[in-house]
C-alpha positions as a printed NumPy array, in Angstrom:
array([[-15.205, -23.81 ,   0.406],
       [-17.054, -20.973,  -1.489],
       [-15.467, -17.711,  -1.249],
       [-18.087, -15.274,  -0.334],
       [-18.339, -11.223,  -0.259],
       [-20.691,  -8.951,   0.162],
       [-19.418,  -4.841,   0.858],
       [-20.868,  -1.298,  -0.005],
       [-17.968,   1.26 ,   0.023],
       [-17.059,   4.814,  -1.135],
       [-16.475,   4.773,  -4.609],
       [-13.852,   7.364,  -4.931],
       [-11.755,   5.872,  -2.227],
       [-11.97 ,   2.274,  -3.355],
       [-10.646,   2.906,  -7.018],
       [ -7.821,   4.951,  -5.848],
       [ -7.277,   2.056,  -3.169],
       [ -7.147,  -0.14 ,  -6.308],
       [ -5.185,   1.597,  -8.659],
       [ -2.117,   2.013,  -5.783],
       [ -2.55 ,  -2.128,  -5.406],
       [ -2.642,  -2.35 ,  -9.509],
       [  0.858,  -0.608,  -9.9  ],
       [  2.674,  -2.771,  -7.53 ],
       [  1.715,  -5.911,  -9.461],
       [  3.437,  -7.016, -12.682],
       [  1.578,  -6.93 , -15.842],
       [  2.474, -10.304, -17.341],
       [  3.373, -12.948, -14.262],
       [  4.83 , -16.07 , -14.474],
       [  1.915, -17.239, -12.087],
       [ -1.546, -16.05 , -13.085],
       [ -2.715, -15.631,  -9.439],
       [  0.05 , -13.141,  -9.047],
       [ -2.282, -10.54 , -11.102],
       [ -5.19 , -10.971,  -8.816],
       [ -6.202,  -8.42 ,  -6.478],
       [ -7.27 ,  -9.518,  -2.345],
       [-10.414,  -8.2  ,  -1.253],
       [-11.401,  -9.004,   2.159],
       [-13.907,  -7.527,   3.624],
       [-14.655,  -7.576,   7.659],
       [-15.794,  -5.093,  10.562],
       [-13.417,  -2.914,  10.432],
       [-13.976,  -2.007,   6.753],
       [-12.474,  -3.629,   3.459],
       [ -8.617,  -4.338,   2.86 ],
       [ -7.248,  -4.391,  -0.722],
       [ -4.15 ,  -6.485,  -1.04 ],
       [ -1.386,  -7.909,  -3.75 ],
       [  2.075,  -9.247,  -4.   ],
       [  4.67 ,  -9.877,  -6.876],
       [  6.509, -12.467,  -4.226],
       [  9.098,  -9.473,  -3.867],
       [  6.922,  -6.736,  -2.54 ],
       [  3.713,  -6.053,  -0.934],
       [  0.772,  -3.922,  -0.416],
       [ -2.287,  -3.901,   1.679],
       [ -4.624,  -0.968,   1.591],
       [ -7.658,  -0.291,   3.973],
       [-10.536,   1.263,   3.377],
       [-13.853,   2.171,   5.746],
       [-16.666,   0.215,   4.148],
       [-19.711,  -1.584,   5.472],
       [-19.186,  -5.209,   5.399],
       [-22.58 ,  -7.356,   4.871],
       [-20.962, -10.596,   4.737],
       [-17.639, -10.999,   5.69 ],
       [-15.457, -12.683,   2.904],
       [-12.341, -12.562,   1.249],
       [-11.824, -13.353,  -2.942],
       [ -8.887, -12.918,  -5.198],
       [-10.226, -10.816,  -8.396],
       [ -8.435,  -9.482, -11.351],
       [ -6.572,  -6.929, -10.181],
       [ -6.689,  -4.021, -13.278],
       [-10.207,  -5.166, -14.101],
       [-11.503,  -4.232, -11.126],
       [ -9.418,  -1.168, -11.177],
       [-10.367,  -0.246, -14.354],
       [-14.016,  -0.913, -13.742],
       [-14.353,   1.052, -10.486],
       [-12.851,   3.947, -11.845],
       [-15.386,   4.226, -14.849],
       [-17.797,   4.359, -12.254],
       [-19.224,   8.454, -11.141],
       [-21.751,   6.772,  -8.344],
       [-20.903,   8.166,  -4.717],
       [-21.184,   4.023,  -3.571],
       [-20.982,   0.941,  -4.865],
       [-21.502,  -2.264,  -4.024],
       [-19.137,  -5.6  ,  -4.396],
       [-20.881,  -9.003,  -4.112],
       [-20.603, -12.632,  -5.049],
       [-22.811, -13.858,  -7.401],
       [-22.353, -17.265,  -8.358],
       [-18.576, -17.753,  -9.443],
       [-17.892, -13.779, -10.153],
       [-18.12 , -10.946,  -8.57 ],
       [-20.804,  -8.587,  -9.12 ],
       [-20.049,  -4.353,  -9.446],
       [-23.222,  -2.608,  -8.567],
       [-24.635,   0.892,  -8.547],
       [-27.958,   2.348,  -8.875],
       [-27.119,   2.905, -12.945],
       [-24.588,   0.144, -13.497],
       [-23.68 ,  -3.344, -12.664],
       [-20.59 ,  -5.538, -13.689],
       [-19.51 ,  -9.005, -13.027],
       [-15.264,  -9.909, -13.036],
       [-13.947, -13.312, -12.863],
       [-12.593, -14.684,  -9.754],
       [ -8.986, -16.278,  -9.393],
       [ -8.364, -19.434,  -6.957],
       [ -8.04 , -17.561,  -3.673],
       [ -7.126, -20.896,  -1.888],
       [ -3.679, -20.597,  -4.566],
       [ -2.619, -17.056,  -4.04 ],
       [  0.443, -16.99 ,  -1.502],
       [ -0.929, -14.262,   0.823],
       [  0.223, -10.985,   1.946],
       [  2.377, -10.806,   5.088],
       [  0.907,  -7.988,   7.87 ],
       [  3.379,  -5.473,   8.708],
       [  5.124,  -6.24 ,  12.082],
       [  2.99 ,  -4.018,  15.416],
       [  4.121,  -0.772,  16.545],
       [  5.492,  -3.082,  19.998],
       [  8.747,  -4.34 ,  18.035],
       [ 11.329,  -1.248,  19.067],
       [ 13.942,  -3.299,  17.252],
       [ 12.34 ,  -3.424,  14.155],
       [ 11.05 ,   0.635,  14.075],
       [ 14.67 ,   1.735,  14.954],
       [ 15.031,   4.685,  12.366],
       [ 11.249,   5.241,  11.521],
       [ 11.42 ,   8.93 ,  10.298],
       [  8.401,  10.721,   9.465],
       [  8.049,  13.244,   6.694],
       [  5.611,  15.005,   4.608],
       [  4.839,  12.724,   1.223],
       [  4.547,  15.67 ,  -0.906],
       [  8.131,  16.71 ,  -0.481],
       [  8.997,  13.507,  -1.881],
       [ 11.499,  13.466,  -5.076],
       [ 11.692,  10.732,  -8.331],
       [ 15.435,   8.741,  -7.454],
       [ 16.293,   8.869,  -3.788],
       [ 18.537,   7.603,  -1.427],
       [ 17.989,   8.442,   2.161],
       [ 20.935,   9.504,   4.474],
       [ 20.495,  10.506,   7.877],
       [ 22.977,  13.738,   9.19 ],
       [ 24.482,  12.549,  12.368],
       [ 23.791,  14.999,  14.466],
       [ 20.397,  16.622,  12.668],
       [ 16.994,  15.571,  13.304],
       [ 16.059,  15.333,   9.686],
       [ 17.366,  12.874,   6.67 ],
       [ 19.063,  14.118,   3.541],
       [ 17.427,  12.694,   0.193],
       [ 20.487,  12.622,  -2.075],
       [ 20.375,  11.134,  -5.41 ],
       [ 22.463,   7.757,  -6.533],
       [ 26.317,   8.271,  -7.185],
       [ 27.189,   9.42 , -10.534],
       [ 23.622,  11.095, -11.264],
       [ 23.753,  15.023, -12.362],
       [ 21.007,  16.006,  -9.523],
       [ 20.584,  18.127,  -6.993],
       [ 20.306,  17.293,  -3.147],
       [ 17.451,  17.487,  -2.112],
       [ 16.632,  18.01 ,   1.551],
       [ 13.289,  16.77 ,   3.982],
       [ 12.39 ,  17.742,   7.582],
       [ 11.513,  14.501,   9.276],
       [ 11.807,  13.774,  13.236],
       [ 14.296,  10.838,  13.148],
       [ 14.527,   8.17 ,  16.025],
       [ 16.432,   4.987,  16.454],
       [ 19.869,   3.835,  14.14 ],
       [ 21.501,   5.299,  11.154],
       [ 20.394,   2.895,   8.478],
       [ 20.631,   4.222,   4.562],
       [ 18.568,   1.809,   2.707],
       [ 18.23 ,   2.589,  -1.27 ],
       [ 15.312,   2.46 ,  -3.009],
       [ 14.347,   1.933,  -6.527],
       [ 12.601,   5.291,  -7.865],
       [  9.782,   3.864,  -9.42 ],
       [  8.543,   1.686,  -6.357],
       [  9.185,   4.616,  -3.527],
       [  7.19 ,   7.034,  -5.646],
       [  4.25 ,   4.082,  -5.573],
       [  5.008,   3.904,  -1.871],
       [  4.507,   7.262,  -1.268],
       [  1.805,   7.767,  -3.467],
       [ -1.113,   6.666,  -1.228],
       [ -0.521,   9.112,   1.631],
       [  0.32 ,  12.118,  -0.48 ],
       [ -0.789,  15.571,   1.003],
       [ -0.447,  13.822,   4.466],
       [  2.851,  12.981,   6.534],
       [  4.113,   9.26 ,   6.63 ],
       [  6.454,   6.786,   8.468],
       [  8.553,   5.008,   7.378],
       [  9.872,   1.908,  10.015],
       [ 13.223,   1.013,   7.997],
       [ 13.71 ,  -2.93 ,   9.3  ],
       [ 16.389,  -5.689,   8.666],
       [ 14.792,  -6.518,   4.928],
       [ 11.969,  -4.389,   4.016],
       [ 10.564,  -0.783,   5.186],
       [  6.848,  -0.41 ,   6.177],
       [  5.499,   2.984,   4.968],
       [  2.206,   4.115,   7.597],
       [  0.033,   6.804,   7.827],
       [  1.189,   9.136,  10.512],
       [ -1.86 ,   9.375,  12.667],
       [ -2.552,  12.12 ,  15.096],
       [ -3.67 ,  10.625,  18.95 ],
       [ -7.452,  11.936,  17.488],
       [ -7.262,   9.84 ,  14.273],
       [ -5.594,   6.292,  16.03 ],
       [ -8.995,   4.879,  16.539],
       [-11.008,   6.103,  13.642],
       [-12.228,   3.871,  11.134],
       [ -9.906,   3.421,   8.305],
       [ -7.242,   5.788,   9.623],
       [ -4.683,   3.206,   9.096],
       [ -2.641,   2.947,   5.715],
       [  0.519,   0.579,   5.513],
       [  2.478,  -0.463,   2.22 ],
       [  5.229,  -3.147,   2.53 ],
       [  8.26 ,  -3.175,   0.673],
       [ 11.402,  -4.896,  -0.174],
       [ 14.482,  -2.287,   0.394],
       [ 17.511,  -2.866,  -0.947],
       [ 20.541,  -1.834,   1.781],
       [ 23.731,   0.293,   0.26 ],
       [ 26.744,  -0.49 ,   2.742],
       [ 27.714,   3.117,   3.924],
       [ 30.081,   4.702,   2.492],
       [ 33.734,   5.127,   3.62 ]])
């Protein structure tokens, strides 16, 4: 079957969308499908998604969807493209076997990859699974530090970034309301701070589960039902026993 695609969306907020998708992925993959990028497009706006087999994103974004589609593009060449572009809107479309980037002064075309190859991305388990949110804290993302291992107090209502053993820096210390288990999952510096970076200036959750952690926007009851209010980034955690 034809993949088909047809969106107009906020420039601005599209590129950035792509850019956070672009840094997850690896530059030079064993499997060529790993550096494409997921654009599907529906109702409820248009969802930028990738995977490196270990770790996960998927990005929404409001957008009006003319036909609803999904195709796997290049993922830095349609970053790359979008953010050359100073249009307020542009539009994504299938034309043919590529994809066409339109605005009133510009228009590009990007290969497409073999969507029917890529392995998906997994959707982040629903806010019904208590088990699995059991230690969700929420903090602000701009507090958030390079190398960071969170530890939770045991009788504080906030979690204690501390850096790894054996590193000369400081502790460093964010308010976040804390419910559920004390897990301490690690975290490599480099993929938290990508993480993070999508929902900076704005408070986050974090739902630490059995093998990954699910970083959301923290919506407030107004914002639940807006369009494109919610954010979520998947990743693989890796669990540090604690300590004796």
């Amino acid at each position: 079957m034809t993949p088909e695609l047809d969106l107009t969306g906020a420039t601005a907020a599209l590129a950035a969308a792509a850019m956070d998708v672009t840094r997850l992925l690896p530059g030079r993959p064993y499997d060529p499908v790993l550096a494409g990028m997921l654009v599907a497009a529906g109702r409820d706006g248009v969802v930028l998604a990738g995977t490196d087999r270990e770790r996960a994103v998927r990005l929404a974004r409001p957008a009006v969807s003319h036909v609803d589609g999904r195709v796997l593009v290049p993922a830095r060449p349609l970053a790359e493209t979008l953010r050359a572009l100073d249009a307020e809107q542009v539009r994504l479309v299938m034309e043919g076997g590529r994809l066409a980037v339109r605005t009133p002064g510009a228009r590009f075309a990007l290969p497409l990859l073999d969507v029917d190859l890529h392995p998906g991305v997994p959707v982040p388990a629903g806010p019904a699974d208590r088990r699995r949110r059991a230690g969700a804290p929420r903090c602000t993302a701009a507090a958030r530090r390079p190398t960071m291992r969170w530890r939770r107090p045991r009788r504080a209502p906030r979690r204690t970034a501390r850096p790894p053993p054996r590193r000369p820096a400081p502790a460093e210390v964010v308010k976040a309301d804390v419910r559920g288990g004390r897990a301490q999952p690690s975290y490599q510096a480099r993929y938290l701070a990508d993480a993070l970076r999508p929902f900076a200036g704005g408070r986050v959750r974090l739902d630490v589960q059995a093998r990954r952690t699910v970083f959301t926007r923290a919506e407030e009851p107004a914002e639940r039902d807006a369009p494109g209010a919610r954010l979520e980034y998947v990743a693989a955690q890796t669990i540090t026993p604690p300590t004796r």
